[in-house]
PDB file of C-alpha atoms in Angstrom:
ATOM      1  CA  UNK A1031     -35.692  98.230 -52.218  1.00  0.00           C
ATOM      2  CA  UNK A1032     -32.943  95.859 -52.135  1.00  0.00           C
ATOM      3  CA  UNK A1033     -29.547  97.151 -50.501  1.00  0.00           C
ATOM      4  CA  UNK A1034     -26.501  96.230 -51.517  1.00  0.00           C
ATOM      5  CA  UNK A1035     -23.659  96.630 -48.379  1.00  0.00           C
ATOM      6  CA  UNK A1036     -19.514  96.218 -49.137  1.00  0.00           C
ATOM      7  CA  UNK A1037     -16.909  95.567 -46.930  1.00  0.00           C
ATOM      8  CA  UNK A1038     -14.335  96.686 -46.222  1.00  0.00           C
ATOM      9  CA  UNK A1039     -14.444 100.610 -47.243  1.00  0.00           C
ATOM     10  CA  UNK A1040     -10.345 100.704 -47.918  1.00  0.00           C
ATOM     11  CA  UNK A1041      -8.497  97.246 -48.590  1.00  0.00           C
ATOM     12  CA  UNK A1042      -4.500  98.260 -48.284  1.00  0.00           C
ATOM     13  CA  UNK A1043      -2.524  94.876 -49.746  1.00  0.00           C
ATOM     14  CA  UNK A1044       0.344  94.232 -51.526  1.00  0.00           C
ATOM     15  CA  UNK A1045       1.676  93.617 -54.993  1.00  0.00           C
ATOM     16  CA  UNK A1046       1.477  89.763 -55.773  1.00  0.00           C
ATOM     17  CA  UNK A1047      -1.253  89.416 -52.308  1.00  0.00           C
ATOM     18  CA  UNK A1048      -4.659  87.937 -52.477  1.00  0.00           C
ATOM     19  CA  UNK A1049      -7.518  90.525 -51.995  1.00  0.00           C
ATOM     20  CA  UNK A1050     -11.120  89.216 -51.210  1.00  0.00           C
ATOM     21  CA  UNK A1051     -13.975  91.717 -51.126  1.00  0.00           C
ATOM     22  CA  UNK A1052     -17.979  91.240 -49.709  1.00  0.00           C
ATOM     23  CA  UNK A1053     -21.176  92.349 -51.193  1.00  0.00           C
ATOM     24  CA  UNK A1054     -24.237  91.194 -49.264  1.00  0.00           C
ATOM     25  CA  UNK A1055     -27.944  91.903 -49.979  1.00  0.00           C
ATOM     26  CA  UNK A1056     -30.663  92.245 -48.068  1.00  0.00           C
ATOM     27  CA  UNK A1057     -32.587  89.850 -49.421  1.00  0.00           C
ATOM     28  CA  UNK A1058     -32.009  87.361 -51.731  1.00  0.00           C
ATOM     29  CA  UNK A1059     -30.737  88.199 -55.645  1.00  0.00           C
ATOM     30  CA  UNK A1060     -30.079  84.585 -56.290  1.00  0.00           C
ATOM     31  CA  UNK A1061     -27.145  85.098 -58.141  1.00  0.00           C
ATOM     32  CA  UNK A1062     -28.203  88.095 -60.339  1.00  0.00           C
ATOM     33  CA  UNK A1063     -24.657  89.922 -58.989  1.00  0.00           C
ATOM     34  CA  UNK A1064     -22.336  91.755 -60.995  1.00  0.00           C
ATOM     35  CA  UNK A1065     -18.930  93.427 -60.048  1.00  0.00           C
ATOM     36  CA  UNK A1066     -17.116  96.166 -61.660  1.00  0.00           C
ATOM     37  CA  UNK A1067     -13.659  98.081 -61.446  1.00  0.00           C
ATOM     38  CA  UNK A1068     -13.556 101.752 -61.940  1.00  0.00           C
ATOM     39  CA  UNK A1069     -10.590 104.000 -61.826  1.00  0.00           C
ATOM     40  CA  UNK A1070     -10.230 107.758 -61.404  1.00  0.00           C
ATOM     41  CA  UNK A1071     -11.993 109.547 -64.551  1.00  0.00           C
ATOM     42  CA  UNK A1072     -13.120 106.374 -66.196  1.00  0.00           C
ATOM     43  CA  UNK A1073     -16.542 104.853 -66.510  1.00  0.00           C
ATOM     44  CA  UNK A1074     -17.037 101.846 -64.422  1.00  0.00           C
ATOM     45  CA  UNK A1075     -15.515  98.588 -66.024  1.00  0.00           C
ATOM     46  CA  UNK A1076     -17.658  95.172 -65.833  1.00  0.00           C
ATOM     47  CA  UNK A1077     -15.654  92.245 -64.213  1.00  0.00           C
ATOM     48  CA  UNK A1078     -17.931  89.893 -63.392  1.00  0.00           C
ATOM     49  CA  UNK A1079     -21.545  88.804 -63.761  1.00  0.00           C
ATOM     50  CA  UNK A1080     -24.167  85.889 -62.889  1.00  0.00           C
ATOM     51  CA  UNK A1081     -21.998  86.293 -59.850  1.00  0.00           C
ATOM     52  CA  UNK A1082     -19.193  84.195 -61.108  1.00  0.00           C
ATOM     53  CA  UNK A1083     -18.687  84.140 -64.931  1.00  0.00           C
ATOM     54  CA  UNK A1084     -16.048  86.691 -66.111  1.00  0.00           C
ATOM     55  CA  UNK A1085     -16.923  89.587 -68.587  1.00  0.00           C
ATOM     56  CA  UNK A1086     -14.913  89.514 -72.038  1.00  0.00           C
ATOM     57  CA  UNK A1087     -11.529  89.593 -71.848  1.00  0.00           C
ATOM     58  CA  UNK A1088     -11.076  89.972 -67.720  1.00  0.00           C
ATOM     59  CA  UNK A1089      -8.291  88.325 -66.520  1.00  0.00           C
ATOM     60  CA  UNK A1090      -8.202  84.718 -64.310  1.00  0.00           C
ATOM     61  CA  UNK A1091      -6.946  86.617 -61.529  1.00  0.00           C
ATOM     62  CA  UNK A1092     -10.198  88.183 -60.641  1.00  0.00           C
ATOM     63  CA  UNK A1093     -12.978  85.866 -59.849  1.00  0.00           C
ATOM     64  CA  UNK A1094     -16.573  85.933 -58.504  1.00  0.00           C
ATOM     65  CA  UNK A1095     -18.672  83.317 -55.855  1.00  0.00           C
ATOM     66  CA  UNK A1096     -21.631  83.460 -53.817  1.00  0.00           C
ATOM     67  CA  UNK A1097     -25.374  83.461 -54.036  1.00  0.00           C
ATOM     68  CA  UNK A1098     -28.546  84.578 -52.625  1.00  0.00           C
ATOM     69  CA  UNK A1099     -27.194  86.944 -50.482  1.00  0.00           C
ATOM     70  CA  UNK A1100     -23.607  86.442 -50.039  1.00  0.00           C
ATOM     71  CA  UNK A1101     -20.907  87.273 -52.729  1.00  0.00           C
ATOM     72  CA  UNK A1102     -17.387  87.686 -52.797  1.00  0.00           C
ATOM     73  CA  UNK A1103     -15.185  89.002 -55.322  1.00  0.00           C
ATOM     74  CA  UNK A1104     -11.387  87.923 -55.023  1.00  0.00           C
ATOM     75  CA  UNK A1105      -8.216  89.550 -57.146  1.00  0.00           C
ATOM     76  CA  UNK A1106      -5.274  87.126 -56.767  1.00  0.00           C
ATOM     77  CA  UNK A1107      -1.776  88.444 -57.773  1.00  0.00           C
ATOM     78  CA  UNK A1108      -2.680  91.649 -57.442  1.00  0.00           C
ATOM     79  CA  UNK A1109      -1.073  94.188 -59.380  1.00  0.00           C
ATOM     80  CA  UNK A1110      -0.831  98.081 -59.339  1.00  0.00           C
ATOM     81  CA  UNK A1111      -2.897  98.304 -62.098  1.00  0.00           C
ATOM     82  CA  UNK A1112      -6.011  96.517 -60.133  1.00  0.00           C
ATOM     83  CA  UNK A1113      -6.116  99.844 -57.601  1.00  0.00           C
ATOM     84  CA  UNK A1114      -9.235 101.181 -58.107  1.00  0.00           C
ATOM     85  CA  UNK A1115     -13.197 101.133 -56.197  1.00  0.00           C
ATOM     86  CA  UNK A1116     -14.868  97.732 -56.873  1.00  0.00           C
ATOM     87  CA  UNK A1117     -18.543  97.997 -56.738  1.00  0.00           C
ATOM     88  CA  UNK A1118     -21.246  95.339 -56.735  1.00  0.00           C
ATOM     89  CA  UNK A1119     -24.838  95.570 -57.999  1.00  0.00           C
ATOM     90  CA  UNK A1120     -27.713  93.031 -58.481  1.00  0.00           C
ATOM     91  CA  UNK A1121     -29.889  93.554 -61.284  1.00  0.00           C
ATOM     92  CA  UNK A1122     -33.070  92.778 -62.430  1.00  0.00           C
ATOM     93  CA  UNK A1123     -34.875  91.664 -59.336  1.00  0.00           C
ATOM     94  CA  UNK A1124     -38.047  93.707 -59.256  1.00  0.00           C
ATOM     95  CA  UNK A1125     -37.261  95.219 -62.643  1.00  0.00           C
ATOM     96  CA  UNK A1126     -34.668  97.598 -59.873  1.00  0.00           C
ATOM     97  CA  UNK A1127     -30.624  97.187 -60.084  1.00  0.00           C
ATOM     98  CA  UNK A1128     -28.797  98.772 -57.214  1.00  0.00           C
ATOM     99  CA  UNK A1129     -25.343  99.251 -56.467  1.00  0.00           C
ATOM    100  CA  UNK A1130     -23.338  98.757 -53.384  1.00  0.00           C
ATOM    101  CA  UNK A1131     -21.183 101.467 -52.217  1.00  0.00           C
ATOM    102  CA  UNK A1132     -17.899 100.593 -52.973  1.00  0.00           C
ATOM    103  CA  UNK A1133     -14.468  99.224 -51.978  1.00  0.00           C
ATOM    104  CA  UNK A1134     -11.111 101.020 -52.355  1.00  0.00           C
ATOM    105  CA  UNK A1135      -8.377  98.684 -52.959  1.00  0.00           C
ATOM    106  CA  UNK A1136      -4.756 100.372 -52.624  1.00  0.00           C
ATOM    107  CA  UNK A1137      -1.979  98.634 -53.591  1.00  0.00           C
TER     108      UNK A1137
ATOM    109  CA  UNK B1094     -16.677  98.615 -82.062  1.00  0.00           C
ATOM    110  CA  UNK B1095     -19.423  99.391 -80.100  1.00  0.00           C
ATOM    111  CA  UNK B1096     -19.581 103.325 -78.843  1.00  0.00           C
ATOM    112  CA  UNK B1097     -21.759 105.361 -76.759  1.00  0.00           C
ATOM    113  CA  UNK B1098     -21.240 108.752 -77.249  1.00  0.00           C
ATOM    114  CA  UNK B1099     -22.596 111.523 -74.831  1.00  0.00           C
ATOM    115  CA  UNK B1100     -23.124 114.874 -75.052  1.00  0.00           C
ATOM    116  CA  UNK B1101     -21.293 117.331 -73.392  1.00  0.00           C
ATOM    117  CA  UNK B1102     -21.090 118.885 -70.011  1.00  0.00           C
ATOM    118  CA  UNK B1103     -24.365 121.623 -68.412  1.00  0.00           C
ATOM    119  CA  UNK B1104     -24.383 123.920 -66.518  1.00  0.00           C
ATOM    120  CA  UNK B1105     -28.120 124.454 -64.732  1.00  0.00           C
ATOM    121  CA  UNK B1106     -29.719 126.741 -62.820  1.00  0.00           C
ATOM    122  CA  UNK B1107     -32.178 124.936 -59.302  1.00  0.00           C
ATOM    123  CA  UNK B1108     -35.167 123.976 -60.797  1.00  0.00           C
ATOM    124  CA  UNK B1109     -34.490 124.015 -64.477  1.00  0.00           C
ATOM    125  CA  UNK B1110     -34.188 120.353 -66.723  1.00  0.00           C
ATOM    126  CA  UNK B1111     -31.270 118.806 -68.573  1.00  0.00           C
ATOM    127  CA  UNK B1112     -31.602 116.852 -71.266  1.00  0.00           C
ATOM    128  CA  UNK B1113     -28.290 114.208 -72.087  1.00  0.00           C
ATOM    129  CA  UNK B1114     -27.994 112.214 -75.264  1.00  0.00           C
ATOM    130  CA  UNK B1115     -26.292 109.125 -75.800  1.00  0.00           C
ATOM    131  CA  UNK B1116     -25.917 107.844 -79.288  1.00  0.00           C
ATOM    132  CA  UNK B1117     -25.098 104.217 -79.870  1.00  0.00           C
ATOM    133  CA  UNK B1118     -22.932 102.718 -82.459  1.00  0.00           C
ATOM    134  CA  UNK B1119     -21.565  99.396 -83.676  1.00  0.00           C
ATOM    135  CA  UNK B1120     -24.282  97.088 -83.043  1.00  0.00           C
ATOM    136  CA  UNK B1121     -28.246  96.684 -83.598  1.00  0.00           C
ATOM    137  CA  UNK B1122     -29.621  99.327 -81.247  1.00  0.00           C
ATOM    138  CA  UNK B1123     -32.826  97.625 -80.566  1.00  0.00           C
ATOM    139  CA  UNK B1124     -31.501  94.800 -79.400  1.00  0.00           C
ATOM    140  CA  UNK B1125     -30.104  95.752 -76.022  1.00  0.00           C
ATOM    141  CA  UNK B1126     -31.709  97.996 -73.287  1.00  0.00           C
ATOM    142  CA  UNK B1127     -29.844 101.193 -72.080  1.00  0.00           C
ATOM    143  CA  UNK B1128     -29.824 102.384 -68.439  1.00  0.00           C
ATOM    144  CA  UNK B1129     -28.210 105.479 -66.769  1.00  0.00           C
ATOM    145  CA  UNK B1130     -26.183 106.100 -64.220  1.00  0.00           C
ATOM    146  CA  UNK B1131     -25.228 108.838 -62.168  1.00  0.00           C
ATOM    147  CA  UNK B1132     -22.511 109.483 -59.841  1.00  0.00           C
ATOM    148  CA  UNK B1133     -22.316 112.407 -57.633  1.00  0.00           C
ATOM    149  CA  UNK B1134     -18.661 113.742 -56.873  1.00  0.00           C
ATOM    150  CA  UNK B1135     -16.443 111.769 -55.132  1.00  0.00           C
ATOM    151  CA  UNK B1136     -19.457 109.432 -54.424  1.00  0.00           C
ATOM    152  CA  UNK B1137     -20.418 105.860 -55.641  1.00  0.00           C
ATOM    153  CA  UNK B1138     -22.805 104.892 -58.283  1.00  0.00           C
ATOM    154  CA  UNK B1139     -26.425 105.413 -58.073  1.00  0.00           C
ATOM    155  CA  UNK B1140     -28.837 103.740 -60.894  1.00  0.00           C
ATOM    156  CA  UNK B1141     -31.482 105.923 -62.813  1.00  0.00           C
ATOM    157  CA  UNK B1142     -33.906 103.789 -65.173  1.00  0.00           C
ATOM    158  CA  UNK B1143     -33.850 101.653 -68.179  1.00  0.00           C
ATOM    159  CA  UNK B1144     -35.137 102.454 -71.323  1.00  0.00           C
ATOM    160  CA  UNK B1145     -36.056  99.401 -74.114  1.00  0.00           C
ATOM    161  CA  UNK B1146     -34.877 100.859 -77.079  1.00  0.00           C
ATOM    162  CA  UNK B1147     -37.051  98.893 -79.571  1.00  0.00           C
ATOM    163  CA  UNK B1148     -40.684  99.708 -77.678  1.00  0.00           C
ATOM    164  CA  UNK B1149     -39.359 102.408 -75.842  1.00  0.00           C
ATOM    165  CA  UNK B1150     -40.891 101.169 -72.854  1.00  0.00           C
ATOM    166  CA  UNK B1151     -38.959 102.396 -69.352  1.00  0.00           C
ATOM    167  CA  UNK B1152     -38.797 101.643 -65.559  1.00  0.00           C
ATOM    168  CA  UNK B1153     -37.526 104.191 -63.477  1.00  0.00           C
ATOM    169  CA  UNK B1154     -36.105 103.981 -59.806  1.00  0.00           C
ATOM    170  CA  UNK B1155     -38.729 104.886 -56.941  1.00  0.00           C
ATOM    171  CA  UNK B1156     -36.481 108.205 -55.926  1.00  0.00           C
ATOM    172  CA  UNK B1157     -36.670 109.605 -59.808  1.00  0.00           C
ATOM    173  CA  UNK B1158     -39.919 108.322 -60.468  1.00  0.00           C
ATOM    174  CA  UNK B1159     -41.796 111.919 -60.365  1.00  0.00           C
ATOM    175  CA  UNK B1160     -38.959 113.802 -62.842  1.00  0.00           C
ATOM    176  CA  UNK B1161     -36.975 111.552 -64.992  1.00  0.00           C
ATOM    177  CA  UNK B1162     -37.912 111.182 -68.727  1.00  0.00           C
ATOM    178  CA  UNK B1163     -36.319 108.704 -71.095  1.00  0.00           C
ATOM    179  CA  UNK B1164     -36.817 108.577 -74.598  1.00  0.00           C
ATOM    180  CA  UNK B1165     -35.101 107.098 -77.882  1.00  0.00           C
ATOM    181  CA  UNK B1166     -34.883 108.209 -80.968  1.00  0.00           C
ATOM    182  CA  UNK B1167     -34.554 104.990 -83.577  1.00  0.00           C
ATOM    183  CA  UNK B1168     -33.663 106.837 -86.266  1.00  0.00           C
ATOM    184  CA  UNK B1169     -30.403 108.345 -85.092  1.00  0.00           C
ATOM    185  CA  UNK B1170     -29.181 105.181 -82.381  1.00  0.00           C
ATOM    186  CA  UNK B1171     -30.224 108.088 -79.385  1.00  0.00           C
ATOM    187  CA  UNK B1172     -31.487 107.656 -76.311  1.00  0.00           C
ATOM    188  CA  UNK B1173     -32.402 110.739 -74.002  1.00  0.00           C
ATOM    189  CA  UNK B1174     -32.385 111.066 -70.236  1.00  0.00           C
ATOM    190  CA  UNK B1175     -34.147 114.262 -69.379  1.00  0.00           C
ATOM    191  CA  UNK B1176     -34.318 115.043 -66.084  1.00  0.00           C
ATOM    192  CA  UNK B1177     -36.186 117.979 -64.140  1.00  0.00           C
ATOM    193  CA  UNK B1178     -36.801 120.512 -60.979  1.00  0.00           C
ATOM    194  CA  UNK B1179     -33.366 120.395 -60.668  1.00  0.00           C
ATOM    195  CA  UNK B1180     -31.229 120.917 -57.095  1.00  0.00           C
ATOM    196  CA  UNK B1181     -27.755 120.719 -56.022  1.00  0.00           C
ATOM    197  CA  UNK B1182     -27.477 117.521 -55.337  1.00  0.00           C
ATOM    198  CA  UNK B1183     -27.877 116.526 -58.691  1.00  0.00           C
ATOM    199  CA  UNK B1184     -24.512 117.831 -59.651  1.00  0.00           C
ATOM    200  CA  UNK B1185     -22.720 114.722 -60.332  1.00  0.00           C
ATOM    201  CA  UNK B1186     -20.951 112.597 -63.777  1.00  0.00           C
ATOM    202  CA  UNK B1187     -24.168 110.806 -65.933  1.00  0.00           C
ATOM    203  CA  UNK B1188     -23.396 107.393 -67.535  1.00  0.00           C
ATOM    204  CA  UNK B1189     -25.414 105.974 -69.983  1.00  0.00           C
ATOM    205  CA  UNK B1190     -24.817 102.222 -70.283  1.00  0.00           C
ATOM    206  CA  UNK B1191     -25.596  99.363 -72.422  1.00  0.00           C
ATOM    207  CA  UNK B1192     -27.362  96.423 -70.805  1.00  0.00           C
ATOM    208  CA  UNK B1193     -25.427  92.929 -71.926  1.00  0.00           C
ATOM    209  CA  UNK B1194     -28.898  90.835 -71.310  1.00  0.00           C
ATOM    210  CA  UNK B1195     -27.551  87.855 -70.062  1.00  0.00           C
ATOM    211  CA  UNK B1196     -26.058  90.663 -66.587  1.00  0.00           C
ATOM    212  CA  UNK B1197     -24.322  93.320 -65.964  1.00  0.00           C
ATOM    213  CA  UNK B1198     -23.359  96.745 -68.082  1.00  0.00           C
ATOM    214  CA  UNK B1199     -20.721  96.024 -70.770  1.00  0.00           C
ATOM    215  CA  UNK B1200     -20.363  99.264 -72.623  1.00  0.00           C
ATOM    216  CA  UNK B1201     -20.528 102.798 -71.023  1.00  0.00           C
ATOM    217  CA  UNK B1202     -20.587 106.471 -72.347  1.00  0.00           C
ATOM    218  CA  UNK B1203     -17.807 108.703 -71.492  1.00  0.00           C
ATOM    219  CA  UNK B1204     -20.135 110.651 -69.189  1.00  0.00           C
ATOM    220  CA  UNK B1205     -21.613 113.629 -68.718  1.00  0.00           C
ATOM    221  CA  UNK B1206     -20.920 116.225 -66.149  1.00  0.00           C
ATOM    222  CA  UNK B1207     -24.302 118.591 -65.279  1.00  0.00           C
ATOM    223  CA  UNK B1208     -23.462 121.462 -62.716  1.00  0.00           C
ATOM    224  CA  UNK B1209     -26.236 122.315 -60.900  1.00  0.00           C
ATOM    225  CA  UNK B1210     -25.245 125.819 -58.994  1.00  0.00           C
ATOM    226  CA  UNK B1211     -27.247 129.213 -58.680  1.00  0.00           C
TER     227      UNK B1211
END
């Protein structure tokens, strides 16, 4: 089973700061990586996928890099609507997806 | 617009089943597979299966493998995630959520709570 491992936990920053956020798997997913936003109550939102391209109607501030087994998702200008738990997941390797376990960012 | 709809909250007794439905609207629902997803409260999100709506074919994760059902019904845009031998620690929110085939989940029900308590 492939694990999926975020960092930090809790990311505190600032209106208008840069936040950057790490996924890493333990083996390689090439660059079958998603990210999503989810708030309190809602269903997960997608962000991000093919580790890099943004989902419909995302904003530029939020973009995606990385491959293999290194990703990074990174929210410039953040704003205090972007507080929520970003998650990562790789899909379809193995016909398994598997998310990581989350980052809280607090603005 | 595309909508998935779930059914409504459970409440379940240890070692009963729960069945959820999630009907699909606004697009061809054979065209795009439909996983679930649970999340347990205050937890993160845990994947369940996939179901091919079109052959109906499925592939469930290793931990589920032994009591998860999933099942479609063409006629009504429904797909079913029954799951048995319930315990506790299956109290948490279901998702279902549709699969965007080119990566990642682009549309998601509203949820389902199931209560697992004695």
């Amino acid at each position: 089973e492939i694990v999926m491992t975020q960092s930090p936990a809790t990311l505190s920053v600032s209106p208008g700061e840069r936040a950057t956020l790490s996924c890493r798997a333990s083996q390689s997913v090439s660059n079958y990586l998603a990210w999503y936003q989810q708030k309190p109550g809602q269903a997960p939102r997608l962000l991000i996928y093919g580790a890099s391209t943004r989902a419909t109607g995302i904003p530029a501030r939020f973009s995606g890099s990385g491959s293999g087994t290194e990703f990074t998702l990174t929210i410039s200008g953040l704003q205090s609507e972007d507080s929520a738990v970003y998650y990562c997941q790789q899909y379809n390797v193995w016909l398994t997806w598997t998310f990581g376990q989350g980052t809280k960012v607090e603005i | 617009q595309v909508q998935l709809v779930q059914s409504g909250a459970e409440v379940k007794k240890p070692g009963a089943s729960v069945k959820v439905s999630c009907k699909a609207s606004g697009y061809t629902f054979t065209a795009y597979y439909i996983h679930w997803v649970r999340q347990a409260p205050g937890q993160g999100l845990e994947w369940m299966g996939i179901i091919h709506p079109s052959g109906g074919s499925t592939s469930y994760a290793q931990k589920f493998q032994d009591r998860l059902i999933m099942t479609r019904d063409t006629s009504t845009s429904t797909v079913y995630m029954e799951l048995s031998s319930l315990r506790s620690d299956d109290t948490a929110l279901y998702f279902c959520a549709r699969d965007t085939r080119f990566g990642g989940f682009d549309f998601w029900g509203q949820g389902t709570l199931v209560a697992v308590s004695s």
